[in-house]
Coordinates of C-alpha atoms and ligand atoms in Angstrom, one line a residue:
M63 CA -1.4 2.3 3.7
D64 CA -3.4 4.6 6.6
P65 CA -1.9 5.9 9.3
I66 CA -1.5 3.5 12.5
I67 CA -4.3 5.9 14.3
D68 CA -7.8 6.4 12.6
L69 CA -9.8 8.8 13.8
D70 CA -12.3 11.0 12.0
F71 CA -11.0 14.8 12.0
I72 CA -12.6 18.2 11.6
D73 CA -11.2 19.9 8.6
N74 CA -11.5 23.6 8.7
R75 CA -8.2 24.1 6.5
T76 CA -8.4 26.6 4.2
P77 CA -7.4 24.8 0.8
E78 CA -4.1 26.4 -0.4
Q79 CA -3.5 24.7 3.4
A80 CA -5.5 21.9 2.5
T81 CA -3.5 21.5 -0.4
A82 CA -0.2 21.8 0.7
A83 CA -0.9 19.0 3.6
A84 CA -2.2 16.6 0.8
S85 CA 1.0 16.3 -0.3
C86 CA 2.1 14.7 3.5
D87 CA -1.2 12.6 3.7
T88 CA -1.8 11.4 0.6
K89 CA 0.5 11.8 -2.7
V90 CA 0.9 14.6 -5.3
T91 CA 1.8 13.8 -8.4
A92 CA 5.9 15.3 -8.7
E93 CA 6.9 18.2 -11.2
T94 CA 7.5 16.6 -15.3
N95 CA 8.7 19.5 -17.6
T96 CA 9.5 17.5 -21.0
G97 CA 7.0 20.6 -22.5
K98 CA 4.1 18.6 -23.4
T99 CA 0.8 21.3 -23.5
R100 CA -1.0 20.3 -21.0
K101 CA -0.6 19.5 -17.4
L102 CA -2.3 16.7 -15.2
Y103 CA -2.0 17.2 -11.1
I104 CA -3.0 13.6 -9.7
E105 CA -3.9 13.3 -5.8
S106 CA -3.6 9.4 -4.9
Y107 CA -5.4 8.6 -1.6
G108 CA -5.2 5.1 0.2
C109 CA -2.8 1.9 -0.5
Q110 CA 0.6 1.4 -2.3
M111 CA -1.5 -0.2 -5.7
N112 CA -3.3 3.3 -5.6
F113 CA 0.1 5.3 -6.3
S114 CA 1.2 2.6 -8.7
D115 CA -1.9 2.7 -10.6
S116 CA -1.3 6.6 -10.4
E117 CA 2.4 6.2 -12.6
I118 CA 0.4 4.0 -14.8
V119 CA -2.1 6.7 -15.3
S120 CA 0.4 9.7 -15.7
S121 CA 2.4 7.1 -18.2
I122 CA -1.1 6.8 -20.2
M123 CA -1.5 10.9 -19.8
F124 CA 2.0 11.0 -21.3
E125 CA 1.1 9.9 -24.5
Q126 CA -1.9 11.9 -24.3
G127 CA -0.2 15.1 -24.2
F128 CA -0.1 16.1 -20.1
D129 CA 3.1 16.3 -18.0
T130 CA 2.4 16.3 -14.3
T131 CA 2.6 18.7 -11.9
A132 CA 2.9 19.4 -8.0
Q133 CA 0.5 22.8 -8.5
I134 CA -3.2 22.5 -9.1
E135 CA -3.7 25.6 -10.0
Q136 CA -1.5 24.8 -13.0
A137 CA -3.4 22.0 -14.0
D138 CA -5.4 21.9 -16.8
V139 CA -6.6 18.2 -15.4
V140 CA -7.1 17.3 -11.4
F141 CA -7.6 13.5 -10.8
L142 CA -8.2 12.1 -7.3
N143 CA -7.0 8.8 -7.4
T144 CA -9.5 7.3 -4.3
C145 CA -9.7 5.1 -1.7
S146 CA -12.9 3.2 0.2
I147 CA -11.4 0.6 2.5
R148 CA -13.1 2.7 5.4
E149 CA -15.5 5.2 5.9
K150 CA -13.2 8.1 6.8
A151 CA -11.4 8.1 3.3
E152 CA -14.1 8.3 1.6
T153 CA -15.2 11.4 3.8
T154 CA -11.6 12.6 3.2
V155 CA -12.3 12.9 -0.5
R156 CA -15.5 14.3 -0.5
N157 CA -14.3 17.3 1.9
R158 CA -11.3 17.2 -0.6
L159 CA -13.9 17.9 -3.5
G160 CA -15.6 20.8 -1.8
Q161 CA -11.5 22.2 -1.3
I162 CA -11.0 21.5 -5.4
N163 CA -14.7 23.8 -6.3
Y164 CA -12.4 26.7 -5.0
F165 CA -9.8 26.2 -8.0
K166 CA -12.0 25.5 -10.3
K167 CA -14.3 28.2 -9.9
K168 CA -11.2 30.3 -10.7
K169 CA -10.7 28.1 -13.4
P170 CA -13.8 26.7 -15.0
E171 CA -12.4 24.6 -18.0
M172 CA -10.5 22.9 -15.5
V173 CA -11.3 18.4 -16.0
I174 CA -12.0 17.2 -12.5
G175 CA -11.7 13.3 -12.6
I176 CA -12.2 10.4 -9.6
L177 CA -10.0 7.5 -10.5
G178 CA -9.9 4.2 -8.5
C179 CA -12.2 2.0 -5.9
M180 CA -14.8 5.1 -4.9
A181 CA -15.5 5.9 -9.1
E182 CA -16.6 2.2 -9.2
R183 CA -18.2 2.4 -6.1
L184 CA -20.1 5.5 -6.6
K185 CA -20.0 6.3 -10.1
K186 CA -23.4 7.3 -10.2
S187 CA -24.3 9.6 -7.0
L188 CA -20.4 11.3 -7.3
L189 CA -21.8 12.6 -11.2
E190 CA -24.9 13.4 -9.1
E191 CA -24.0 14.7 -5.8
E192 CA -20.7 16.0 -6.9
K193 CA -21.2 18.9 -9.8
I194 CA -17.9 19.7 -10.2
V195 CA -16.9 16.5 -11.2
D196 CA -16.6 15.8 -15.1
L197 CA -15.1 12.1 -14.9
V198 CA -15.6 9.3 -13.6
V199 CA -13.2 6.4 -13.9
G200 CA -12.7 2.9 -12.4
P201 CA -9.0 0.9 -11.7
D202 CA -9.5 -1.3 -14.9
A203 CA -10.5 1.9 -17.5
Y204 CA -7.4 3.4 -17.9
R205 CA -6.6 2.7 -21.3
D206 CA -10.3 4.3 -21.6
L207 CA -8.8 7.6 -20.5
P208 CA -7.8 9.5 -24.0
N209 CA -11.3 8.2 -25.4
L210 CA -12.7 9.5 -22.0
I211 CA -11.1 13.0 -21.9
N212 CA -11.7 13.7 -25.8
E213 CA -15.6 13.4 -24.0
V214 CA -15.1 15.8 -21.2
D215 CA -13.5 18.2 -23.8
G216 CA -16.4 17.6 -26.4
G217 CA -18.3 19.3 -23.5
Q218 CA -20.2 16.3 -21.9
K219 CA -19.8 14.1 -18.3
A220 CA -17.7 10.8 -18.7
V221 CA -17.7 7.7 -17.1
N222 CA -16.1 4.4 -17.2
V223 CA -15.7 1.7 -14.2
L224 CA -16.3 -1.2 -16.0
L225 CA -13.8 -4.1 -14.0
S226 CA -11.9 -7.0 -16.2
R227 CA -10.9 -10.0 -16.1
E228 CA -7.5 -9.9 -18.0
E229 CA -6.4 -6.0 -17.9
T230 CA -3.3 -6.0 -15.9
Y231 CA -1.2 -3.3 -17.9
A232 CA 1.3 -5.5 -18.1
D233 CA 3.0 -3.7 -20.9
I234 CA 2.2 -0.3 -19.4
N235 CA 5.5 1.7 -18.7
P236 CA 4.9 3.7 -15.8
I237 CA 6.1 7.1 -14.7
R238 CA 8.0 7.0 -11.7
L239 CA 6.2 9.6 -9.4
N240 CA 7.5 10.7 -6.3
S241 CA 10.2 8.2 -6.4
N242 CA 13.2 8.9 -4.3
G243 CA 14.9 7.0 -7.3
V244 CA 16.5 4.3 -5.2
S245 CA 12.8 2.4 -4.7
A246 CA 10.6 1.4 -6.5
F247 CA 6.8 -0.3 -6.6
I248 CA 5.8 -3.0 -9.6
S249 CA 2.4 -4.5 -9.4
I250 CA 2.5 -8.0 -10.0
M251 CA -1.1 -8.8 -10.0
R252 CA -5.0 -6.8 -9.5
G253 CA -8.2 -7.2 -7.6
C254 CA -8.9 -10.0 -5.2
D255 CA -10.6 -13.3 -5.3
N256 CA -10.9 -13.5 -0.9
M257 CA -14.1 -12.6 -0.1
C258 CA -13.1 -11.5 3.4
S259 CA -16.4 -10.2 4.7
F260 CA -15.2 -6.7 5.9
C261 CA -13.5 -5.9 2.5
V262 CA -14.4 -4.1 0.0
V263 CA -11.5 -4.5 -2.6
P264 CA -13.3 -7.4 -4.5
F265 CA -15.8 -5.0 -5.3
T266 CA -14.0 -2.0 -6.2
R267 CA -10.9 -3.5 -7.9
G268 CA -12.6 -7.1 -9.2
R269 CA -11.2 -10.9 -10.1
E270 CA -7.8 -11.7 -9.3
R271 CA -5.4 -11.8 -12.3
S272 CA -1.6 -12.3 -12.5
R273 CA 0.8 -10.4 -14.5
D274 CA 3.0 -11.8 -17.0
A275 CA 5.7 -13.1 -15.5
H276 CA 8.5 -11.5 -17.7
S277 CA 6.7 -8.2 -18.0
I278 CA 7.4 -8.0 -14.6
V279 CA 10.9 -8.8 -15.0
R280 CA 11.2 -6.2 -17.4
E281 CA 10.5 -4.0 -16.0
A282 CA 12.3 -4.7 -13.1
E283 CA 15.2 -4.7 -14.8
A284 CA 14.6 -1.4 -16.5
L285 CA 14.8 0.1 -13.1
V286 CA 17.8 -1.5 -12.3
A287 CA 19.0 0.3 -15.4
Q288 CA 17.9 3.7 -14.4
G289 CA 19.8 3.4 -11.0
Y290 CA 17.2 2.0 -8.7
K291 CA 18.6 -0.2 -6.0
E292 CA 15.2 -1.8 -4.4
V293 CA 11.5 -3.4 -5.9
T294 CA 8.8 -4.1 -4.4
L295 CA 6.6 -6.4 -5.5
L296 CA 3.3 -5.6 -5.1
G297 CA -0.8 -8.0 -5.3
Q298 CA -3.3 -7.9 -2.2
N299 CA -2.3 -11.9 -1.8
V300 CA 0.9 -11.8 -3.6
D301 CA 1.5 -15.7 -2.1
S302 CA -1.8 -16.5 -5.1
Y303 CA 0.4 -15.3 -7.9
K304 CA 0.3 -17.8 -10.6
W305 CA 0.9 -16.6 -14.4
A306 CA 0.7 -19.1 -17.4
S307 CA 2.0 -18.6 -20.5
E308 CA -0.6 -18.8 -23.9
D309 CA 0.3 -21.9 -24.8
G310 CA 0.8 -23.0 -21.1
T311 CA 4.4 -24.6 -21.3
E312 CA 5.2 -22.1 -19.3
Q313 CA 3.8 -21.6 -15.4
V314 CA 5.2 -19.5 -13.0
N315 CA 4.5 -19.3 -8.9
F316 CA 4.9 -16.5 -6.3
A317 CA 8.9 -18.4 -4.9
Q318 CA 9.3 -19.0 -8.5
L319 CA 8.8 -15.0 -9.5
L320 CA 10.2 -13.7 -6.5
E321 CA 13.7 -16.1 -7.7
M322 CA 13.2 -14.5 -11.1
V323 CA 13.6 -10.6 -10.3
A324 CA 16.2 -11.7 -7.3
Q325 CA 18.8 -13.2 -9.7
L326 CA 18.7 -9.5 -11.5
S327 CA 21.1 -8.5 -9.5
P328 CA 23.2 -8.9 -5.9
N329 CA 22.5 -5.3 -6.0
L330 CA 18.6 -5.0 -5.9
R331 CA 17.2 -5.7 -3.3
V332 CA 13.9 -7.4 -3.6
R333 CA 10.8 -7.1 -0.9
F334 CA 7.1 -8.0 -1.4
S335 CA 3.5 -7.2 -0.2
T336 CA 1.2 -8.3 1.0
S337 CA 1.3 -11.9 2.2
H338 CA -2.1 -14.1 3.2
P339 CA -1.7 -16.1 6.2
K340 CA -3.5 -19.2 4.4
D341 CA -1.6 -19.0 1.4
I342 CA 2.1 -18.3 2.3
T343 CA 3.9 -21.7 1.5
D344 CA 7.1 -22.8 2.7
E345 CA 9.0 -23.1 -0.7
V346 CA 8.0 -18.6 -0.7
L347 CA 9.9 -19.1 2.8
Y348 CA 13.3 -21.3 1.3
T349 CA 13.2 -18.9 -1.0
M350 CA 13.8 -15.9 0.8
K351 CA 16.6 -17.6 2.8
K352 CA 18.5 -18.8 -0.1
Y353 CA 18.6 -15.1 -1.9
D354 CA 20.3 -12.8 0.2
N355 CA 18.8 -9.5 -1.6
I356 CA 15.6 -11.1 -1.0
C357 CA 15.0 -8.7 2.6
K358 CA 13.4 -10.6 5.4
Y359 CA 10.4 -8.8 5.8
I360 CA 6.9 -10.5 5.5
H361 CA 3.9 -8.6 6.2
L362 CA 1.3 -11.2 7.1
P363 CA -1.8 -9.5 8.3
A364 CA -3.4 -11.6 11.1
Q365 CA -6.5 -9.1 11.4
S366 CA -7.6 -11.0 14.7
G367 CA -6.2 -13.4 17.0
N368 CA -9.4 -15.5 17.8
S369 CA -10.6 -18.0 15.9
R370 CA -14.8 -17.6 15.9
V371 CA -13.4 -13.6 14.7
L372 CA -11.8 -15.1 12.2
E373 CA -14.3 -17.3 10.8
L374 CA -16.4 -14.5 11.0
M375 CA -14.1 -12.5 8.7
N376 CA -14.0 -15.2 6.6
R377 CA -10.4 -15.0 6.8
T378 CA -10.1 -18.9 5.8
Y379 CA -7.5 -20.0 8.6
D380 CA -8.0 -20.4 12.2
R381 CA -5.2 -19.0 15.5
A382 CA -3.3 -22.1 14.8
W383 CA -2.8 -21.9 11.6
Y384 CA -1.4 -18.5 11.8
L385 CA 0.5 -19.3 14.5
N386 CA 1.8 -22.4 12.5
R387 CA 2.7 -19.7 9.9
V388 CA 4.9 -17.5 12.1
D389 CA 6.7 -20.6 13.6
A390 CA 7.9 -21.7 9.9
I391 CA 9.2 -17.9 9.6
R392 CA 11.1 -18.4 12.5
A393 CA 12.0 -21.9 12.0
I394 CA 13.6 -20.6 8.6
L395 CA 14.0 -17.4 8.4
G396 CA 15.3 -17.1 12.1
E397 CA 14.3 -14.6 14.9
D398 CA 16.0 -11.7 13.0
C399 CA 13.0 -11.6 10.4
G400 CA 10.5 -9.3 10.3
I401 CA 6.9 -9.6 11.1
S402 CA 4.7 -6.7 10.5
S403 CA 0.0 -7.3 10.7
D404 CA -2.6 -5.2 9.6
M405 CA -4.7 -5.3 13.0
I406 CA -8.9 -4.9 12.9
A407 CA -10.3 -3.6 16.6
G408 CA -13.9 -4.4 17.4
F409 CA -15.3 -6.5 14.6
C410 CA -18.9 -7.3 14.3
S411 CA -19.8 -9.0 17.7
E412 CA -16.1 -9.0 19.0
T413 CA -16.0 -10.0 22.9
E414 CA -13.4 -8.4 25.7
E415 CA -11.8 -12.1 25.8
E416 CA -12.0 -12.6 22.1
H417 CA -10.1 -8.9 21.9
Q418 CA -7.6 -10.4 24.6
D419 CA -6.7 -13.0 21.8
T420 CA -5.7 -10.3 19.2
L421 CA -3.2 -8.9 22.5
S422 CA -2.1 -12.1 22.6
L423 CA -0.9 -13.0 19.8
M424 CA 0.7 -10.0 19.4
D425 CA 2.7 -11.3 22.4
Y426 CA 3.2 -14.4 21.0
V427 CA 4.6 -12.5 18.0
Q428 CA 6.1 -9.8 18.3
Y429 CA 5.1 -7.9 15.1
D430 CA 7.6 -5.4 14.2
Y431 CA 5.2 -3.1 13.4
S432 CA 1.2 -3.1 12.5
Y433 CA -1.3 -0.8 11.0
M434 CA -4.3 -0.7 13.1
F435 CA -7.5 0.4 12.4
F436 CA -11.1 -0.4 14.3
Y437 CA -14.1 -1.8 12.3
S438 CA -15.9 0.6 9.9
E439 CA -18.5 -1.2 8.4
R440 CA -18.6 -1.1 3.9
P441 CA -21.9 -1.1 2.1
G442 CA -22.1 -4.3 -0.1
T443 CA -19.1 -6.6 1.5
L444 CA -20.7 -9.7 3.3
A445 CA -20.3 -8.3 7.1
A446 CA -22.3 -5.4 6.0
R447 CA -24.8 -7.8 4.4
K448 CA -24.9 -10.7 6.9
L449 CA -23.2 -9.7 10.0
E450 CA -24.3 -6.5 12.9
D451 CA -21.9 -4.0 13.7
D452 CA -22.6 -4.1 17.1
V453 CA -19.5 -2.9 19.1
P454 CA -19.9 0.4 20.6
L455 CA -17.7 3.5 18.6
E456 CA -16.0 4.0 22.0
V457 CA -15.9 0.4 23.1
K458 CA -14.0 0.0 19.3
K459 CA -11.4 3.3 19.6
R460 CA -10.4 2.0 23.4
R461 CA -9.6 -1.4 22.2
L462 CA -7.8 -0.3 19.0
A463 CA -6.0 2.1 21.6
E464 CA -4.9 -1.1 23.4
I465 CA -3.5 -2.6 20.5
I466 CA -1.5 0.4 19.3
E467 CA -0.3 0.2 23.1
K468 CA 0.7 -3.0 22.9
Q469 CA 2.6 -2.5 19.2
R470 CA 4.8 0.3 20.6
E471 CA 5.7 -2.4 23.5
C472 CA 6.6 -4.6 20.7
S473 CA 7.9 -2.7 18.5
L474 CA 10.2 -0.9 20.9
N475 CA 11.0 -4.7 21.9
R476 CA 12.3 -5.7 18.9
N477 CA 14.4 -2.5 18.0
K478 CA 16.4 -3.0 21.3
R479 CA 17.6 -6.6 19.9
D480 CA 18.8 -4.6 16.9
V481 CA 20.7 -2.7 18.7
G482 CA 24.5 -3.6 19.4
R483 CA 24.4 -5.1 15.7
V484 CA 25.8 -3.6 12.7
H485 CA 23.2 -3.3 9.8
R486 CA 23.1 -3.6 5.8
V487 CA 21.6 0.4 5.1
L488 CA 20.2 1.2 1.9
V489 CA 19.9 5.4 2.1
E490 CA 16.8 7.0 0.7
G491 CA 18.0 10.4 2.0
F492 CA 18.4 13.0 4.2
S493 CA 16.7 12.6 7.5
K494 CA 13.9 14.5 8.0
K495 CA 15.5 16.7 10.8
S496 CA 18.8 17.2 9.8
D497 CA 20.5 17.3 6.2
D498 CA 24.1 16.1 8.0
Q499 CA 22.0 12.7 8.7
L500 CA 21.2 10.5 6.7
S501 CA 17.5 7.9 6.6
G502 CA 17.4 4.4 4.8
R503 CA 16.4 1.1 5.8
N504 CA 17.9 -2.1 6.9
D505 CA 16.5 -5.4 5.4
Q506 CA 13.9 -5.8 8.1
N507 CA 12.2 -1.9 6.4
K508 CA 13.3 -0.6 9.8
V509 CA 14.4 3.2 9.4
V510 CA 17.7 4.0 10.5
I511 CA 19.4 7.0 11.2
F512 CA 23.2 7.9 10.9
D513 CA 25.9 10.5 10.4
K514 CA 25.7 11.5 6.3
K515 CA 30.0 11.9 6.7
H516 CA 30.8 11.2 2.8
Y517 CA 27.7 9.0 2.0
K518 CA 24.9 9.4 -0.5
K519 CA 21.4 8.4 -1.5
G520 CA 21.6 4.7 -3.2
D521 CA 24.7 3.7 -1.3
Y522 CA 24.3 0.6 0.9
V523 CA 26.0 1.6 4.4
N524 CA 27.1 -0.9 7.2
V525 CA 25.7 0.9 10.3
F526 CA 26.1 0.1 13.6
V527 CA 23.1 1.0 15.7
N528 CA 24.0 2.2 18.8
D529 CA 20.0 3.8 20.1
C530 CA 16.4 3.0 18.8
S531 CA 13.4 4.7 19.8
V532 CA 10.1 2.5 19.0
G533 CA 10.2 3.5 15.3
T534 CA 13.4 4.1 14.1
L535 CA 16.8 2.9 15.1
F536 CA 20.3 5.5 15.4
G537 CA 23.6 4.5 14.7
E538 CA 27.0 4.6 13.0
A539 CA 28.6 4.2 9.7
V540 CA 31.4 1.6 10.6
D541 CA 32.4 0.8 6.8
Ligands
SAM278 N1 -4.7 -8.1 1.3 C1 -4.6 -7.6 2.0 C2 -4.7 -8.6 2.9 O1 -6.1 -9.8 3.2 O2 -3.9 -8.4 4.3 C3 -5.1 -6.7 2.9 C4 -5.4 -5.5 2.3 S1 -6.4 -4.0 2.9 C5 -5.9 -3.1 1.4 C6 -5.4 -3.3 3.5 C7 -5.7 -3.0 5.1 O3 -7.1 -2.4 5.8 C8 -6.6 -4.5 5.4 O4 -5.3 -5.7 6.2 C9 -7.4 -4.3 6.8 O5 -6.6 -4.6 8.0 C10 -8.1 -3.0 7.0 N2 -9.1 -3.1 6.1 C11 -10.1 -3.4 5.9 N3 -11.3 -3.2 5.8 C12 -11.9 -2.6 6.4 C13 -13.1 -1.9 7.1 N4 -13.9 -2.5 6.4 N5 -12.8 -1.2 8.4 C14 -11.4 -1.4 8.6 N6 -10.1 -1.9 8.6 C15 -10.3 -2.7 7.5
SF4_279 FE1 -9.5 -7.5 1.0 FE2 -9.1 -10.2 2.1 FE3 -8.9 -9.3 -0.8 FE4 -6.7 -8.6 1.3 S1 -7.6 -10.7 1.2 S2 -7.6 -7.2 -0.5 S3 -8.6 -8.3 2.9 S4 -10.1 -9.0 0.3

């Protein structure tokens, strides 16, 4: 996910500084030194689905004789796995290509490829305008990478941005990149069939497809065997997951898939994202309640608190429907269940009163946290074709600042409720500030920091929380 504040910036760093910073803003491949002859460097932008795709790409490239590297200057092939969701994401990649030119000049045989959502959206202009780009590959064409790399090795430019109605990469065993060895992400579906008017995803990632349920369970099983303690099932709209066996005798919906994964081991935490308010069912909520190891946390993006704006956004629910789903979560899973959201400030024709409805929705729901953006028109979307992007930028930014302030208030309220209670924390590693402290997450996905004592990464620790900030809980281990 993008950072909370999505403001533009002027990038005047040197290529080396930008490469160093990229490992924080974005994800960069880790080193796999298995003795392969060529090295692949991938920088991934945008959402978790893109990071997961880079793990699939690494696996396909590994079979072709590539180890991964974290040092761009050592790479034979450099991939940028790109995001198109907001204009700024695309501008960042364009700037980055300028910096990568510096490395290509030093090493002209370096192959530069653009993968992901920008590839699909900008294939022609990327090859024409960005002379250093050798390869453009869309999110459904990664199996074709070996052929495409051969074409480039033969001196040609190569493109494949075909979208597929079937591809789920079900049989590909992802190479875990940047993993803490404790939590991993599993893509359970691809694409999206919703047509939210602001969103480019249905155009860049194609139609919704659900992956074979048994391949998902096998992937989770393998992760358990490798010592992983947490999996997050990923999809743009997990509640519409639906898989049927070829002979039609077996059908699995999302609640059933969740149960299949939860039953693998009581020590495996199961999370999922993203839930769509129009599709989340009580069956899913009851399945969450039934299993202690399904985390009580739901990412349920509202986007807006006003029914007219939601209709313009084509979200297919209104404020009352959304609040009914929140009430169902509270009734079935209780007040402690974490809820988070995505919000868009300043969508086409949004009035001041309608913006106030978003703030009042936040007051009602008391989100634990949110990802907040101002509206950025994306070419080709329904909104770009039919609606005027008429809220001035300063107004969008001011409304976004108000939404962020409201979220800080809600996060603090919610975190204060957690003080004075014991939380089961899965340790992910050292805290950023000190190697004497550990950092992990509780059931609600909140970061908890506590003194290390004899505990280590991968342990479940009961932590008594005695203090909090807007973003973090602090405590003492009590086992
Ligand atoms: N499938 C998820 C859902 O429906 O909630 C959202 C996935 S999208 C990759 C992540 C978030 O980016 C969206 O929830 C929305 O808040 C934000 N977003 C998408 N398009 C946007 C746009 N044109 N301008 C600003 N934010 C946008
Ligand atoms: Fe985009 Fe809407 Fe699909 Fe989410 S549900 S990916 S916002 S079209």
